Every structure is written in C-alpha cells, then in structure tokens.
C-alpha positions as a printed NumPy array, in Angstrom:
array([[ 33.741, -51.001, -79.089],
       [ 33.973, -47.371, -78.038],
       [ 37.343, -45.731, -77.475],
       [ 37.76 , -42.814, -75.038],
       [ 40.708, -40.474, -75.188],
       [ 41.922, -38.549, -72.138],
       [ 43.854, -35.363, -72.877],
       [ 47.525, -35.726, -71.976],
       [ 47.579, -32.494, -69.98 ],
       [ 44.7  , -33.659, -67.752],
       [ 46.224, -37.101, -67.287],
       [ 49.568, -35.605, -66.376],
       [ 47.975, -33.298, -63.813],
       [ 46.169, -36.214, -62.235],
       [ 49.363, -38.23 , -61.963],
       [ 51.2  , -35.259, -60.439],
       [ 48.479, -34.666, -57.841],
       [ 48.348, -38.338, -56.989],
       [ 52.093, -38.468, -56.551],
       [ 52.102, -35.376, -54.371],
       [ 49.32 , -36.784, -52.227],
       [ 51.093, -40.091, -51.86 ],
       [ 54.303, -38.404, -50.787],
       [ 52.672, -36.317, -48.014],
       [ 53.944, -37.698, -44.682],
       [ 51.365, -38.94 , -42.21 ],
       [ 50.589, -36.738, -39.238],
       [ 52.331, -38.003, -36.123],
       [ 51.406, -36.624, -32.761],
       [ 51.476, -37.402, -29.059],
       [ 48.734, -36.586, -26.552],
       [ 49.664, -36.107, -22.907],
       [ 48.224, -34.847, -19.653],
       [ 49.953, -32.574, -17.161],
       [ 49.322, -31.788, -13.511],
       [ 50.233, -28.741, -11.437],
       [ 49.804, -27.869,  -7.773],
       [ 50.651, -24.829,  -5.662],
       [ 50.262, -24.529,  -1.882],
       [ 49.807, -21.287,   0.001],
       [ 49.107, -20.168,   3.543],
       [ 45.547, -18.84 ,   3.987],
       [ 45.338, -15.212,   5.027],
       [ 41.596, -14.72 ,   5.578],
       [ 38.461, -16.665,   6.463],
       [ 34.703, -16.619,   6.018],
       [ 32.787, -17.477,   9.156],
       [ 29.179, -18.687,   9.112],
       [ 27.454, -18.389,  12.486],
       [ 23.881, -18.09 ,  13.641],
       [ 21.467, -17.938,  16.529],
       [ 18.206, -19.807,  16.908],
       [ 15.55 , -19.579,  19.629],
       [ 12.307, -21.449,  20.238],
       [  9.542, -19.754,  22.202],
       [  5.799, -20.109,  22.471],
       [  5.514, -16.395,  21.763],
       [  6.774, -15.262,  18.363],
       [  7.544, -11.717,  19.496],
       [  9.618, -13.003,  22.402],
       [ 11.575, -15.376,  20.161],
       [ 12.342, -12.571,  17.708],
       [ 13.454, -10.235,  20.497],
       [ 15.822, -12.845,  21.968],
       [ 17.434, -13.555,  18.6  ],
       [ 17.769,  -9.891,  17.648],
       [ 19.371,  -9.136,  21.013],
       [ 22.1  , -11.705,  20.368],
       [ 22.699, -10.409,  16.846],
       [ 23.072,  -6.814,  18.066],
       [ 25.49 ,  -7.95 ,  20.77 ],
       [ 27.646,  -9.781,  18.226],
       [ 27.679,  -6.799,  15.855],
       [ 29.05 ,  -4.717,  18.725],
       [ 31.762,  -7.325,  19.371],
       [ 32.687,  -7.408,  15.679],
       [ 32.997,  -3.63 ,  15.626],
       [ 35.206,  -3.777,  18.724],
       [ 37.524,  -6.142,  16.826],
       [ 37.793,  -3.615,  14.003],
       [ 35.72 ,  -5.616,  11.502],
       [ 34.068,  -3.275,   9.022],
       [ 30.297,  -3.218,   8.575],
       [ 30.579,  -4.226,   4.906],
       [ 32.285,  -7.456,   5.968],
       [ 29.343,  -8.553,   8.15 ],
       [ 26.019,  -9.748,   6.725],
       [ 23.245, -10.358,   9.254],
       [ 20.218, -10.084,   6.967],
       [ 19.298, -13.773,   6.869],
       [ 16.258, -14.632,   9.007],
       [ 13.938, -17.618,   9.252],
       [ 10.685, -18.095,  11.199],
       [  9.203, -21.575,  11.426],
       [  6.258, -22.78 ,  13.516],
       [  6.971, -25.979,  15.427],
       [  4.471, -28.704,  16.225],
       [  4.342, -31.888,  18.258],
       [  2.175, -34.854,  17.452],
       [ -0.578, -35.529,  19.981],
       [ -1.376, -39.215,  19.78 ],
       [ -4.522, -38.805,  21.861],
       [ -6.038, -36.235,  19.523],
       [ -4.343, -37.632,  16.421],
       [ -3.295, -34.128,  15.427],
       [ -0.376, -31.716,  15.518],
       [ -0.25 , -29.138,  18.281],
       [  1.576, -25.838,  17.908],
       [  4.214, -25.482,  20.612],
       [  5.959, -22.317,  19.499],
       [  8.001, -20.554,  16.887],
       [ 11.626, -21.12 ,  15.996],
       [ 13.338, -17.923,  14.913],
       [ 16.805, -18.152,  13.363],
       [ 19.231, -15.609,  11.992],
       [ 22.415, -16.271,  10.066],
       [ 25.514, -14.086,  10.147],
       [ 28.366, -14.224,   7.638],
       [ 31.654, -12.577,   8.583],
       [ 34.685, -11.994,   6.38 ],
       [ 37.728, -12.061,   8.673],
       [ 40.628, -10.337,   6.913],
       [ 43.039, -10.825,   9.811],
       [ 43.367, -14.552,  10.286],
       [ 44.73 , -14.182,  13.812],
       [ 41.285, -12.803,  14.779],
       [ 39.431, -15.94 ,  13.698],
       [ 39.383, -17.501,  17.162],
       [ 38.368, -14.205,  18.784],
       [ 35.408, -13.859,  16.405],
       [ 34.107, -17.324,  17.278],
       [ 34.731, -16.972,  21.028],
       [ 33.03 , -13.587,  21.231],
       [ 30.123, -14.894,  19.193],
       [ 29.43 , -17.805,  21.523],
       [ 29.965, -15.527,  24.532],
       [ 27.039, -13.277,  23.537],
       [ 24.692, -16.165,  22.782],
       [ 25.416, -17.389,  19.246],
       [ 24.58 , -21.105,  19.287],
       [ 25.36 , -22.184,  15.713],
       [ 28.92 , -22.135,  14.348],
       [ 30.046, -23.792,  11.128],
       [ 33.613, -24.66 ,  10.205],
       [ 35.391, -21.541,   8.905],
       [ 36.135, -21.447,   5.197],
       [ 39.782, -20.487,   4.818],
       [ 40.852, -18.472,   1.778],
       [ 43.788, -16.742,   0.158],
       [ 43.507, -13.169,  -1.083],
       [ 45.874, -14.197,  -3.918],
       [ 43.732, -17.126,  -5.057],
       [ 43.528, -16.026,  -8.701],
       [ 47.295, -15.648,  -9.058],
       [ 47.89 , -18.976,  -7.297],
       [ 45.478, -20.781,  -9.633],
       [ 47.315, -19.351, -12.637],
       [ 50.63 , -20.553, -11.23 ],
       [ 49.166, -24.051, -10.903],
       [ 47.986, -23.888, -14.523],
       [ 51.473, -22.862, -15.69 ],
       [ 52.973, -25.81 , -13.815],
       [ 50.46 , -28.163, -15.422],
       [ 51.37 , -26.905, -18.921],
       [ 55.087, -27.305, -18.207],
       [ 54.477, -30.811, -16.902],
       [ 52.568, -31.736, -20.069],
       [ 55.39 , -30.424, -22.262],
       [ 58.028, -32.32 , -20.242],
       [ 56.042, -35.565, -20.502],
       [ 55.601, -35.156, -24.252],
       [ 59.315, -34.437, -24.755],
       [ 60.254, -37.504, -22.73 ],
       [ 57.998, -39.746, -24.821],
       [ 59.259, -38.257, -28.077],
       [ 62.946, -38.684, -27.204],
       [ 62.359, -42.202, -25.927],
       [ 60.864, -43.144, -29.312],
       [ 63.642, -41.427, -31.274],
       [ 61.535, -38.458, -32.361],
       [ 61.671, -34.698, -31.853],
       [ 58.911, -32.732, -30.216],
       [ 57.214, -30.218, -32.482],
       [ 54.675, -27.472, -31.955],
       [ 51.594, -27.899, -29.813],
       [ 48.453, -28.377, -31.911],
       [ 45.813, -28.315, -29.209],
       [ 45.706, -27.661, -25.489],
       [ 42.924, -27.692, -22.899],
       [ 43.34 , -26.67 , -19.273],
       [ 41.262, -26.471, -16.134],
       [ 41.983, -25.392, -12.577],
       [ 40.277, -25.683,  -9.226],
       [ 40.64 , -24.168,  -5.797],
       [ 40.822, -26.132,  -2.579],
       [ 37.699, -27.493,  -0.917],
       [ 36.666, -25.647,   2.251],
       [ 39.281, -26.956,   4.724],
       [ 38.728, -27.866,   8.338],
       [ 41.113, -26.096,  10.707],
       [ 43.319, -28.492,  12.61 ],
       [ 42.396, -28.679,  16.262],
       [ 45.004, -29.088,  18.965],
       [ 44.474, -29.597,  22.668],
       [ 45.532, -26.493,  24.607],
       [ 45.724, -26.045,  28.34 ],
       [ 43.757, -23.061,  29.584],
       [ 46.676, -21.543,  31.48 ],
       [ 48.812, -21.596,  28.34 ],
       [ 46.107, -20.454,  25.952],
       [ 44.804, -17.511,  27.954],
       [ 47.756, -15.309,  26.988],
       [ 47.958, -16.378,  23.344],
       [ 44.699, -15.081,  21.83 ],
       [ 41.544, -16.687,  20.457],
       [ 43.196, -18.952,  17.88 ],
       [ 45.42 , -20.57 ,  20.512],
       [ 42.589, -20.78 ,  23.016],
       [ 40.467, -22.689,  20.502],
       [ 43.413, -24.694,  19.164],
       [ 43.052, -23.406,  15.598],
       [ 45.88 , -24.074,  13.137],
       [ 45.004, -22.955,   9.578],
       [ 47.375, -25.279,   7.709],
       [ 47.79 , -24.845,   3.914],
       [ 45.53 , -24.395,   0.913],
       [ 46.229, -26.446,  -2.215],
       [ 45.324, -25.178,  -5.687],
       [ 45.541, -27.665,  -8.546],
       [ 45.276, -27.584, -12.334],
       [ 45.32 , -30.091, -15.186],
       [ 46.194, -29.783, -18.871],
       [ 45.588, -32.004, -21.904],
       [ 47.891, -31.215, -24.838],
       [ 48.513, -32.561, -28.354],
       [ 52.063, -32.109, -29.73 ],
       [ 53.443, -32.801, -33.188],
       [ 56.186, -35.417, -33.553],
       [ 59.041, -34.727, -35.98 ],
       [ 61.77 , -36.85 , -37.478],
       [ 65.19 , -36.1  , -35.841]])
C-alpha cells in the first residue's frame, strides 16, 4: 500500500478557495422589454409624380413628355420651390408591341416614354397646390405623398428614451413584487423605427368651399400624425432588500 501526503499549506488553501466559492451568491437578474412611442405633426412631404406618353413616333413621344416636364418645373418655380428640391432626371423608353394572331408574331405599335419627378415640399400647405398644378400641365402619374418630419432624428431618440424608461419601470415593478431590489443594468439593446409612408386622409369638399382655401383643402388632404416607435431589451441585477 502506498501512502501519499498532501502538504498542509496546499490543503488549507484548497479548503479556503472551496469555501469562498461555495459562499459566492448566485447571480439573480430580471430581463424585461420596454416600448416607447412619440407622435408628431409632419411638416414636409416628398411627392413622386410622373408623365408617360405612347406614340408611334419616338421623337414625338419624347417631345410631348419633355413639354409636360418643363411646364411643371415652371409651376414649381412659381410656388417658390428651389431647383435642388426637384429631381426630374429619371427617364424610361420602352417599345410596345401587340400580338398579331394572324401572323403569330408581335407587331411594334409605338414607344412609351416616361419621366419621373421627385419633389421635396418643405411647406406642407403647398402639397395640394403641387399636385393640382402638376395634373393641370399634363402629369398623369401621381403617387401618395410621403409625409415626413424635419425633426425625425430627435423624435426617434425621444421614443428610445421612453422605451428605456419603460423597461426600467417594468423591471422595478417585478423586483418589488418579488420582494427584491433593482440593481444596476447589465445589458441593454435598443432599436427604433420611423413611421411607414402614411396615406393622407381624404375628406369630401364642396368646390365652392374649397376654392378659397388652397390646394390642400381643394383636394381634401389632412396630413394627420406621424408615429415613431422604439423598443428596448434590458437585463437588470436583482438585490436582496
């Protein structure tokens, strides 16, 4: 039989470390989610409009489209919209065909020329006037305006702050309910998002009433509100009271 001797100093150190490890309290924590939302009135809009023409002659189709674009640019300038806030560079030319059953082949019938125009409207009360003047000069494609806030970045941060405060309040409520105290935050993750492109509310307006109220009233445009939201996931330490 072989006997092994362990030095007393080493054995004592091992017992001390084991005791210290055993006495270390387990980590207690609570994980919560918080939500924040801030609403704001839009103060500007991006308008996407366009003109498209089909003609058997390509040159004629291009001339008709360019004429409408030039007329709209003049209207935009008359409204005080700066050149840098209007982009009319987009152009598309597509040949169009019809199927001839008799010949079992496609026949060219003309060329479709299209141009897109993007307008940044900084004065929201001009939104209706921009659309009305566009259709007046021959623009035949109008998409729903995308409403925006010039303070979007600040509003998103406010929503994120609200989400963090909501997460802290939820964690404190859970801790107190379970007889614990809320400690420091160990981990936090946040994300925010702006509103989807909203559709302006449309109201029926009588012509006699709308004629003196401007383009927005004439079209029945009511911008409504923009909603910015944020969410937070946080991990807090739980302490003994």
